[in-house]
Short mmCIF file of C-alpha atoms and ligand atoms in Angstrom, two decimals:
data_model
loop_
_atom_site.label_atom_id
_atom_site.label_comp_id
_atom_site.label_asym_id
_atom_site.label_seq_id
_atom_site.Cartn_x
_atom_site.Cartn_y
_atom_site.Cartn_z
CA MET A 1 -20.91 7.05 4.01
CA SER A 2 -22.01 6.84 0.49
CA PRO A 3 -23.70 3.57 -0.57
CA LEU A 4 -21.76 0.49 -0.39
CA PRO A 5 -18.40 0.05 -2.33
CA PRO A 6 -19.20 -2.13 -5.47
CA SER A 7 -19.29 -5.76 -4.70
CA PRO A 8 -16.03 -7.95 -4.98
CA ASN A 9 -15.87 -10.52 -7.74
CA LEU A 10 -17.20 -13.52 -5.84
CA CYS A 11 -16.19 -15.95 -8.42
CA GLN A 12 -12.45 -15.13 -7.25
CA ASN A 13 -13.46 -16.14 -3.26
CA ASP A 14 -12.86 -19.60 -3.88
CA THR A 15 -12.98 -19.87 -0.11
CA SER A 16 -16.69 -19.44 0.01
CA LYS A 17 -19.27 -22.37 0.38
CA THR A 18 -22.94 -22.64 1.30
CA ASP A 19 -24.54 -25.56 3.10
CA ALA A 20 -27.57 -25.89 5.25
CA ASN A 21 -26.13 -24.09 8.29
CA GLY A 22 -25.73 -20.52 5.95
CA ARG A 23 -22.50 -19.19 4.02
CA PHE A 24 -18.53 -19.73 4.97
CA PHE A 25 -16.14 -17.54 3.86
CA ARG A 26 -12.77 -16.09 4.73
CA HIS A 27 -11.39 -12.70 4.72
CA PRO A 28 -8.92 -12.46 1.30
CA GLU A 29 -6.05 -10.43 2.82
CA PRO A 30 -2.96 -12.36 2.51
CA GLU A 31 -0.74 -12.99 5.31
CA LYS A 32 1.42 -10.18 6.54
CA PRO A 33 5.21 -11.05 6.70
CA ARG A 34 6.69 -10.58 10.01
CA THR A 35 10.10 -8.71 8.88
CA ARG A 36 10.46 -5.16 9.89
CA ILE A 37 11.15 -2.55 7.31
CA TRP A 38 14.23 -0.66 7.91
CA PRO A 39 13.65 2.60 5.98
CA VAL A 40 16.52 4.51 4.26
CA PHE A 41 15.17 7.78 2.73
CA LEU A 42 17.35 9.24 -0.35
CA SER A 43 15.43 12.61 -0.32
CA PHE A 44 15.33 13.38 -4.08
CA LYS A 45 18.57 11.68 -4.78
CA GLY A 46 18.24 10.63 -8.46
CA CYS A 47 15.37 12.42 -9.37
CA PRO A 48 15.22 14.10 -13.09
CA GLY A 49 12.70 16.92 -11.43
CA ARG A 50 10.15 17.32 -9.25
CA CYS A 51 6.92 15.86 -9.18
CA VAL A 52 4.10 18.25 -8.71
CA PHE A 53 3.11 16.50 -5.55
CA CYS A 54 6.31 15.24 -4.02
CA ALA A 55 7.64 17.02 -0.89
CA GLN A 56 9.99 14.05 0.05
CA PRO A 57 11.70 15.51 3.20
CA VAL A 58 8.39 16.52 4.77
CA GLN A 59 6.72 13.22 3.81
CA SER A 60 9.95 10.98 5.24
CA GLY A 61 10.50 13.32 8.20
CA THR A 62 14.31 13.17 6.99
CA ARG A 63 16.60 16.31 5.87
CA PRO A 64 18.19 15.92 2.83
CA GLN A 65 22.05 15.17 3.14
CA PRO A 66 24.81 13.60 0.77
CA LEU A 67 24.80 10.05 0.23
CA GLU A 68 28.16 9.71 1.77
CA ALA A 69 26.49 10.72 5.17
CA THR A 70 23.29 8.41 4.54
CA LEU A 71 25.45 5.02 3.96
CA ASP A 72 27.64 6.48 7.11
CA ALA A 73 24.58 6.65 9.35
CA LEU A 74 23.31 3.32 7.81
CA GLU A 75 26.42 1.61 8.50
CA ARG A 76 26.89 2.63 12.31
CA ASP A 77 23.19 1.90 12.69
CA LEU A 78 23.25 -1.45 11.33
CA ALA A 79 26.29 -2.23 13.57
CA ALA A 80 24.68 -1.30 16.54
CA ALA A 81 21.59 -3.45 15.58
CA VAL A 82 24.17 -6.63 15.34
CA ARG A 83 25.75 -5.77 18.84
CA ASP A 84 21.97 -5.29 20.36
CA GLY A 85 20.97 -8.66 18.65
CA ARG A 86 17.92 -6.72 16.98
CA GLY A 87 16.54 -7.73 13.29
CA PRO A 88 16.19 -9.40 11.07
CA TYR A 89 15.08 -6.25 8.97
CA GLU A 90 14.55 -5.58 5.43
CA LEU A 91 16.22 -2.89 4.26
CA ALA A 92 14.09 -0.21 2.25
CA PHE A 93 15.73 2.73 -0.05
CA TYR A 94 12.96 5.23 -0.15
CA GLY A 95 12.27 8.66 -1.33
CA GLY A 96 14.46 9.13 -4.26
CA VAL A 97 15.32 7.02 -7.37
CA PHE A 98 17.55 4.24 -6.35
CA THR A 99 18.32 2.89 -9.83
CA ALA A 100 19.03 6.30 -10.94
CA LEU A 101 21.55 7.21 -8.09
CA PRO A 102 24.81 7.95 -9.52
CA GLU A 103 27.56 5.20 -9.95
CA PRO A 104 28.84 3.53 -7.71
CA TRP A 105 26.13 4.45 -5.36
CA PRO A 106 23.62 1.36 -5.80
CA ALA A 107 26.64 -0.91 -5.50
CA ARG A 108 27.96 0.83 -2.39
CA PHE A 109 24.73 0.51 -0.84
CA LEU A 110 24.07 -3.11 -1.87
CA ALA A 111 27.44 -4.15 -0.64
CA ALA A 112 26.89 -2.40 2.65
CA ALA A 113 23.54 -4.60 2.67
CA ALA A 114 25.34 -7.57 1.70
CA ARG A 115 27.81 -7.31 4.69
CA PHE A 116 24.86 -6.81 7.42
CA ARG A 117 23.20 -9.77 5.58
CA GLN A 118 25.90 -11.86 6.36
CA ALA A 119 25.85 -10.70 10.05
CA GLY A 120 22.21 -11.61 10.08
CA VAL A 121 20.65 -8.28 10.71
CA ILE A 122 19.01 -7.95 7.17
CA SER A 123 16.88 -10.30 5.52
CA ARG A 124 16.04 -8.66 2.04
CA VAL A 125 16.71 -5.17 0.27
CA ARG A 126 14.01 -3.32 -1.56
CA CYS A 127 14.09 0.18 -3.29
CA SER A 128 11.58 2.60 -4.66
CA THR A 129 12.28 3.86 -8.15
CA ARG A 130 10.76 5.32 -11.25
CA PRO A 131 9.21 3.23 -14.22
CA ASP A 132 11.61 5.02 -16.57
CA ALA A 133 14.82 4.17 -14.62
CA CYS A 134 14.55 -0.09 -14.68
CA SER A 135 16.61 -1.15 -17.72
CA PRO A 136 17.12 -4.76 -17.77
CA PRO A 137 20.63 -5.02 -17.73
CA LEU A 138 20.53 -2.49 -14.87
CA LEU A 139 18.08 -4.66 -13.01
CA ALA A 140 20.01 -8.10 -13.54
CA GLN A 141 22.96 -6.30 -12.16
CA LEU A 142 21.05 -5.13 -8.95
CA ALA A 143 19.69 -8.31 -8.51
CA ASP A 144 23.14 -9.84 -8.47
CA GLN A 145 24.25 -7.44 -6.11
CA GLY A 146 21.62 -8.39 -3.86
CA LEU A 147 18.50 -6.40 -4.68
CA SER A 148 15.53 -8.44 -3.92
CA LEU A 149 12.19 -6.27 -4.84
CA VAL A 150 11.72 -3.16 -6.59
CA GLU A 151 9.02 -0.79 -5.74
CA ILE A 152 7.91 1.46 -8.94
CA GLY A 153 6.04 4.69 -8.39
CA VAL A 154 3.08 3.82 -11.09
CA GLN A 155 1.03 6.50 -9.65
CA THR A 156 -1.83 5.82 -12.23
CA PHE A 157 -2.03 4.16 -15.56
CA ASP A 158 -3.94 7.12 -17.17
CA ASP A 159 -1.67 8.99 -19.32
CA ALA A 160 -3.24 12.54 -19.08
CA VAL A 161 -2.95 12.03 -15.26
CA LEU A 162 0.81 11.37 -15.43
CA ALA A 163 1.34 14.26 -17.83
CA ALA A 164 -0.65 16.63 -15.70
CA SER A 165 1.22 15.47 -12.78
CA GLY A 166 4.85 16.24 -14.56
CA ARG A 167 5.80 12.77 -13.89
CA GLY A 168 7.70 12.61 -17.42
CA HIS A 169 6.70 9.04 -18.26
CA ASP A 170 3.71 7.37 -19.75
CA ALA A 171 1.79 4.26 -18.42
CA ALA A 172 3.62 2.26 -21.26
CA ALA A 173 6.87 2.75 -19.12
CA SER A 174 5.11 1.25 -15.84
CA ARG A 175 3.95 -2.10 -17.85
CA ARG A 176 7.55 -2.45 -19.55
CA ALA A 177 9.28 -1.71 -16.12
CA ALA A 178 7.05 -4.22 -14.09
CA ARG A 179 7.59 -6.95 -17.06
CA GLN A 180 10.87 -6.43 -16.61
CA ILE A 181 11.45 -6.30 -12.82
CA ILE A 182 9.92 -9.69 -12.90
CA GLU A 183 12.18 -11.18 -15.75
CA ALA A 184 14.91 -9.71 -13.84
CA GLY A 185 13.96 -12.39 -10.79
CA LEU A 186 12.87 -9.60 -8.41
CA GLY A 187 10.06 -9.22 -6.70
CA LEU A 188 7.65 -6.37 -8.18
CA GLY A 189 6.11 -3.35 -5.83
CA VAL A 190 3.39 -1.00 -7.29
CA GLN A 191 2.73 2.23 -5.63
CA LEU A 192 -0.84 4.11 -6.62
CA LEU A 193 -1.36 7.53 -5.97
CA PRO A 194 -5.39 8.11 -6.21
CA GLY A 195 -6.57 11.56 -6.50
CA LEU A 196 -3.83 13.18 -8.75
CA PRO A 197 -5.20 16.25 -11.19
CA GLY A 198 -7.81 14.46 -13.43
CA HIS A 199 -7.66 11.28 -11.54
CA GLU A 200 -11.19 10.07 -10.62
CA PRO A 201 -12.48 7.09 -8.54
CA ALA A 202 -13.46 5.44 -11.83
CA THR A 203 -9.60 5.60 -13.16
CA LEU A 204 -8.46 4.16 -9.83
CA ALA A 205 -10.49 0.84 -10.38
CA ARG A 206 -8.93 0.56 -13.97
CA ASP A 207 -5.86 1.20 -12.29
CA VAL A 208 -6.42 -1.49 -9.89
CA ALA A 209 -7.44 -3.93 -12.45
CA GLU A 210 -4.30 -3.51 -14.54
CA THR A 211 -2.22 -3.59 -11.30
CA CYS A 212 -3.85 -7.15 -10.45
CA ALA A 213 -2.89 -8.21 -14.06
CA LEU A 214 0.74 -7.58 -13.29
CA ALA A 215 0.82 -9.63 -10.31
CA PRO A 216 2.91 -7.27 -8.01
CA GLU A 217 3.86 -8.87 -4.60
CA ILE A 218 2.77 -5.75 -2.83
CA VAL A 219 0.68 -2.33 -3.42
CA ARG A 220 1.19 0.73 -1.89
CA LEU A 221 -2.20 3.25 -1.99
CA HIS A 222 -1.14 6.84 -1.22
CA PRO A 223 -3.69 9.04 -1.53
CA CYS A 224 -2.64 12.53 -2.97
CA LEU A 225 -2.36 15.59 -0.45
CA VAL A 226 -1.54 18.85 -1.16
CA VAL A 227 1.80 19.43 0.77
CA ASP A 228 2.96 22.82 1.26
CA GLY A 229 6.13 23.95 -1.15
CA THR A 230 5.09 21.86 -3.89
CA PRO A 231 3.93 22.67 -7.48
CA LEU A 232 0.52 21.24 -6.69
CA ALA A 233 -0.05 23.68 -3.71
CA ALA A 234 0.54 26.11 -6.12
CA LEU A 235 -2.06 24.85 -8.30
CA TYR A 236 -4.44 24.39 -5.46
CA ARG A 237 -4.07 28.16 -4.16
CA ALA A 238 -4.76 29.48 -7.85
CA GLY A 239 -8.01 27.06 -7.45
CA GLY A 240 -6.44 24.82 -10.65
CA PHE A 241 -7.32 21.60 -8.33
CA SER A 242 -9.35 20.14 -5.68
CA PRO A 243 -8.13 16.97 -3.89
CA TRP A 244 -10.81 14.34 -3.34
CA PRO A 245 -12.89 14.70 -0.53
CA LEU A 246 -12.06 12.00 2.41
CA GLU A 247 -15.45 10.06 2.07
CA THR A 248 -14.86 9.80 -1.50
CA THR A 249 -11.25 8.23 -0.54
CA LEU A 250 -12.41 6.03 1.81
CA ASP A 251 -15.16 4.58 -0.39
CA ALA A 252 -12.59 4.45 -3.25
CA LEU A 253 -9.82 2.74 -1.38
CA ALA A 254 -12.09 0.15 -0.03
CA ALA A 255 -13.30 -0.68 -3.42
CA ALA A 256 -9.70 -1.12 -4.70
CA VAL A 257 -8.02 -3.13 -1.66
CA LEU A 258 -10.51 -6.02 -2.08
CA PRO A 259 -9.76 -7.11 -5.75
CA LEU A 260 -5.93 -6.57 -4.67
CA TRP A 261 -6.38 -8.97 -1.62
CA GLN A 262 -8.45 -11.40 -3.69
CA ALA A 263 -5.49 -11.55 -6.36
CA GLY A 264 -3.04 -12.79 -3.45
CA ILE A 265 -1.49 -8.99 -3.32
CA ARG A 266 -0.47 -7.78 -0.08
CA VAL A 267 -1.62 -3.65 0.71
CA ALA A 268 1.49 -2.74 2.25
CA ARG A 269 0.33 0.90 3.27
CA LEU A 270 -2.85 2.73 2.91
CA GLY A 271 -1.85 6.64 3.18
CA LEU A 272 1.49 8.10 4.27
CA ALA A 273 2.99 7.23 7.54
CA PRO A 274 2.38 10.04 10.03
CA GLU A 275 5.78 11.70 10.16
CA PRO A 276 6.16 14.51 12.64
CA GLY A 277 5.66 17.50 10.24
CA LEU A 278 3.41 16.45 7.68
CA GLU A 279 0.16 17.39 9.20
CA ALA A 280 1.45 20.73 9.51
CA ALA A 281 2.74 20.81 5.87
CA VAL A 282 -0.65 19.37 4.25
CA LEU A 283 -2.83 21.97 3.09
CA ALA A 284 -5.45 20.02 2.16
CA GLY A 285 -6.56 16.23 0.81
CA PRO A 286 -8.22 13.07 2.18
CA ARG A 287 -6.40 12.55 5.51
CA HIS A 288 -7.70 10.87 8.82
CA PRO A 289 -5.49 9.22 11.70
CA ALA A 290 -7.37 5.88 11.07
CA LEU A 291 -7.49 6.19 7.50
CA GLY A 292 -6.08 2.28 7.03
CA ALA A 293 -8.39 1.20 9.72
CA ARG A 294 -11.36 2.56 7.83
CA VAL A 295 -10.73 1.55 4.58
CA ARG A 296 -10.18 -1.91 5.57
CA ALA A 297 -13.37 -1.93 7.27
CA ARG A 298 -15.45 -0.64 4.29
CA ALA A 299 -13.76 -3.29 2.27
CA LEU A 300 -14.97 -5.92 4.87
CA LEU A 301 -18.25 -4.34 4.65
CA ALA A 302 -18.36 -4.76 0.86
CA LEU A 303 -17.30 -8.25 1.04
CA ILE A 304 -19.84 -9.53 3.88
CA ALA A 305 -22.69 -7.66 1.50
CA ALA A 306 -21.76 -9.55 -1.37
CA GLU A 307 -21.72 -12.84 0.75
CA VAL A 308 -25.14 -11.67 1.98
CA ARG A 309 -26.42 -11.19 -1.61
CA ALA A 310 -24.94 -14.71 -2.44
CA LEU A 311 -26.43 -16.18 0.56
CA GLY A 312 -29.95 -15.39 -1.13
CA CYS A 313 -32.26 -14.97 1.67
CA ALA A 314 -31.88 -12.63 5.08
CA PRO A 315 -29.31 -13.60 7.39
CA ALA A 316 -29.82 -14.90 10.71
CA GLY A 317 -26.75 -13.79 12.17
CA LEU A 318 -23.12 -13.40 11.41
CA ALA A 319 -20.17 -15.45 13.62
CA ALA A 320 -16.88 -13.61 12.56
CA PRO A 321 -13.39 -14.24 13.72
CA ARG A 322 -12.73 -12.37 16.98
CA ARG A 323 -9.62 -10.72 15.16
CA PHE A 324 -12.27 -8.43 13.25
CA ALA A 325 -14.04 -7.48 16.54
CA GLY A 326 -12.23 -4.15 16.59
CA GLU A 327 -12.88 -3.51 12.76
CA LEU A 328 -15.69 -4.85 11.95
CA PHE A 329 -18.12 -2.15 12.64
CA GLY A 330 -15.94 0.78 11.61
CA HIS A 331 -14.02 3.69 13.22
CA ALA A 332 -16.84 4.89 15.80
CA GLY A 333 -19.18 2.29 14.72
CA GLU A 334 -19.53 4.39 11.68
CA LEU A 335 -20.57 1.20 9.70
CA LEU A 336 -23.47 0.00 12.32
CA GLN A 337 -26.39 1.38 10.34
CA ALA A 338 -24.93 -0.44 7.00
CA TYR A 339 -24.73 -3.70 8.61
CA ALA A 340 -28.49 -3.11 10.45
CA ASP A 341 -29.31 -2.39 6.48
CA LEU A 342 -27.89 -5.80 5.55
CA GLY A 343 -30.09 -7.73 8.22
CA LEU A 344 -26.86 -7.75 10.67
CA PRO A 345 -27.76 -5.07 13.62
CA ARG A 346 -25.02 -5.43 16.17
CA ALA A 347 -26.81 -8.00 18.24
CA GLY A 348 -26.72 -10.39 15.51
CA VAL A 349 -23.13 -10.43 14.95
CA ARG A 350 -20.82 -12.60 17.60
CA PHE A 351 -17.09 -12.93 17.55
CA CYS A 352 -15.63 -16.51 18.14
CA ASP A 353 -12.40 -18.13 17.84
CA ARG A 354 -12.60 -19.11 14.36
CA GLU A 355 -10.73 -18.39 11.03
CA ASP A 356 -13.71 -18.37 8.61
CA PHE A 357 -17.19 -15.79 8.76
CA HIS A 358 -20.37 -17.92 9.15
CA LEU A 359 -23.33 -16.20 7.84
CA ARG A 360 -26.22 -18.25 9.41
CA VAL A 361 -29.51 -19.16 7.96
CA GLN A 362 -31.00 -19.80 11.43
CA ALA A 363 -30.45 -18.90 14.83
CA VAL A 364 -27.83 -21.50 16.92
S1 LIG B 1 7.96 11.40 -7.04
FE1 LIG B 1 9.89 9.72 -6.78
S2 LIG B 1 10.35 10.91 -8.97
FE2 LIG B 1 9.02 12.42 -8.18
S3 LIG B 1 10.20 13.97 -7.16
FE3 LIG B 1 8.97 12.43 -5.59
S4 LIG B 1 10.67 11.14 -5.30
FE4 LIG B 1 11.56 12.14 -7.33
#
């Protein structure tokens, strides 16, 4: 791996404290909700065109079908869930532009969701959409009809990158949509797509700072992959695009998740879900079966490195919550040397039944 990711701003980590025994701090990741997501894939429905990177049917593992068939299948499957006593679930409309579906489809989907909410199998309803499909009257209407949260595909706040990606909207549209979603009383989600044409790790750092300022409830980080059949694949084959290398991506994502966590923002997803058929369709790009775990481990390393610096002397050891035992040293121990360089070899780290981390100044 490259040198340690940039240090988090410890001023934001108000759980840290130092006493005669060393330094104590907590992992900043917000708690995950227990509700499971019930995804409904709309496969390009409502899209005004095709963004260069997008291959919805492959990414979601769902064949395109008419909205009537999607609604019928949803109602049938939710009725079965009620009969079986499953749930509750958060219903999530992904893979298209929910707020740009032709009338009366948003209302029909939300009416179905409301019926199953009454039956106790649905707890919330969210959708993903484009920033330029979020007018205040529409958001107010959808909130009245039971929508709870809107995820906007921001991708980046860099206008040149958005133009090169064929998005058809600028960063101002994303900022406006985020504000309007919150003003409508809806939860906000932000989707970022690091590694698009012209996008650099430094641009991602600026995207994350802007995202923190918008105070969304959740963020998704999907590093850009080259999927066969997309305009980006043609550009890649013509030598006009190179995706980020895996190492660059892991470090950039690790540097991105820490400030998000410290701002109280949940990172709901790192990388695409491993749908059958996706791997075979990916021509190039940063992917790894344990991408999320590797990013989380590097983020934790950066946090601990910053705490060691704040300690102001060589640590005598680290006591860590047991739930981080499988994560701390990274995938296949790839971070062991980095911890040793911090003065924390494997023998100096122990895992205990505690909630906070303790950097010891003397062996106990
Ligand atoms: S990224 Fe969103 S708007 Fe663009 S083609 Fe894919 S689903 Fe449609």
